[in-house]
Amino acid sequence: MQRRMTKLINVKSTENLNIVIPFIKQQPEPITLTKRLEDATDASSPLYPLLDLNRQDQKAILKNNFNMNFYMHRIKKNRSVPSVPQTVLSQKRHKFHQSLQYILKEVLTNKTQRGGTRIKKGVTAKFIDACFSIVCTSDNPDEIRLYNYEKGVWETSELPLQRFIYELCYTLGASWSKNLETALIDQIKRRIKVYDAKEFNQIALTLENGAFNYSTFQIEPTSPLHLSTVKSYIKYDPYAQAPVFHKSLHEWFDDKDDIAFVQEWFGYVLSNTFKANAFLLVYSQGGEGKSTLFGLLEQLVGVANTTAIPLSNFNRDFGLEPLLNKKLNLATESSNTEFSTDKLKGITAGEKITINRKNLKEIETHVPVKLTFLMNELPVIKDKSHGLQRRIIILPMTKPIPKSFQNKSLSQQLHQELPGILNWAICGLKRLKQNDFNFTISKKMTNIKQKYFNKTSPMAEFIKNCLEPNFDNTNLSGNELMTAFKTWSEINNRNIIHLLSPIAFWREFNLEMQNLELNYTKTKSSGNTVVKGIKFKSDSSDDGDAKIIK
């Protein structure tokens, strides 16, 4: 709403005004006198219908829930309600908002024996509740949510209430105290509506110029009833195009099925559902455009609605707390560390999980976040269960872009096309929904996943087929051993993407040597890694693998 005034009653702080106003209900509750009162006050004329009544009848009309909402509506509209003496109601041609302020003081306060002003907690809490839209969730009832009418979303904050109470005390001539503020907010918490956390963000996605309804796929005005906590600052334009983006997709991918999957994944992340029950690993070795591509997804969702916890956080006590109140987790992984899968499975299925919070009580809640990890090495995985295999999607981006073809201004150009990219993502969501939330999976995606979930450890196979004990205490070059492992894996079609770095190779090598009860030592010679106690199998071996690596 356009701001047309600079003062809120006897406002003490303009900063408080700016904090509070977006959260004030924009319209009064409809009752019989709405039209009559609006016509009178909009004309800035004396309210003759009220003047015709005696004082008691005036008070009877004004002292109700409508008064509370309408009073704040007038503040929001005019931004000023001047102070008036108590005799104003007996005067002719007084303005309606003056009566409102006088009645407000009379309703919310009483006089102390010493002539001071004391706020009535019960009725004042009811008044504040009527001025704002306030709810909480059953899993965390002490944390209130206020609806921001300017943004069109529910926000977790007590700050607007605190500032409003401070200004209300100042206006009413009453003393503010922390105890009073706490008492009022506590009473408000005991009267507001309680929702289940999973009820939020199920109806619509708030955009810059409206709300995208998940059921109708149409844009409509924002509303508190949408229970939206997420806002994307992209403006919806049904006619927007994205020619540079579509050209870039064909530079990043050769397979149209890969492009179709990315379109569906973008739509899925924006959606309100977890029916696909999946999380995404994007694999490349760098320079293939994955950061640019998925940076667009972050912009569509909104940077404020995105976090970036790595897979290793699933192993930590407080590692999942950053996921609360987010819609997307987009993390760039530089490590292939093994990760815990139990809570990851719960998140992808949209189930409740327990989250430990630092210095706060742990909560059991739904975490409506879609998980995407950008990786240079695929992580070590011990969980080979069908449940995890069904959830993991691996998207290889292995088409390097030559430097001569790289566009240094590409990110800026793509940013300008975000409304068109939003339309593209919505089309992907439509197709995914039509296909019962089964993604389009390319052959390349299928192959890399099959290799990733090899039933036998490729390192264990390599050791058993290609190495044997060496008792003459000679050295075997570490680099030669790693090269032999890579050659063997290529010839035998084994997936070792997660074992390409020296750290990952030696970690896995040591683990499998222990599992096979084989002894060896690793040391340095002239600055190079060497091992003792093992050697390649001889050429005379019947095992073809040994001959291949020699």
PDB file of C-alpha atoms in Angstrom, residues 36-45:
ATOM      1  CA  ARG A  36     -21.635   4.128   6.101  1.00  0.00           C
ATOM      2  CA  LEU A  37     -18.483   4.848   8.058  1.00  0.00           C
ATOM      3  CA  GLU A  38     -16.181   4.616   5.016  1.00  0.00           C
ATOM      4  CA  ASP A  39     -18.211   7.164   3.074  1.00  0.00           C
ATOM      5  CA  ALA A  40     -18.104   9.618   5.935  1.00  0.00           C
ATOM      6  CA  THR A  41     -14.399   9.342   6.741  1.00  0.00           C
ATOM      7  CA  ASP A  42     -13.197   9.211   3.138  1.00  0.00           C
ATOM      8  CA  ALA A  43     -14.909  12.550   2.578  1.00  0.00           C
ATOM      9  CA  SER A  44     -13.030  13.968   5.602  1.00  0.00           C
ATOM     10  CA  SER A  45     -16.333  15.442   6.727  1.00  0.00           C
TER      11      SER A  45
END
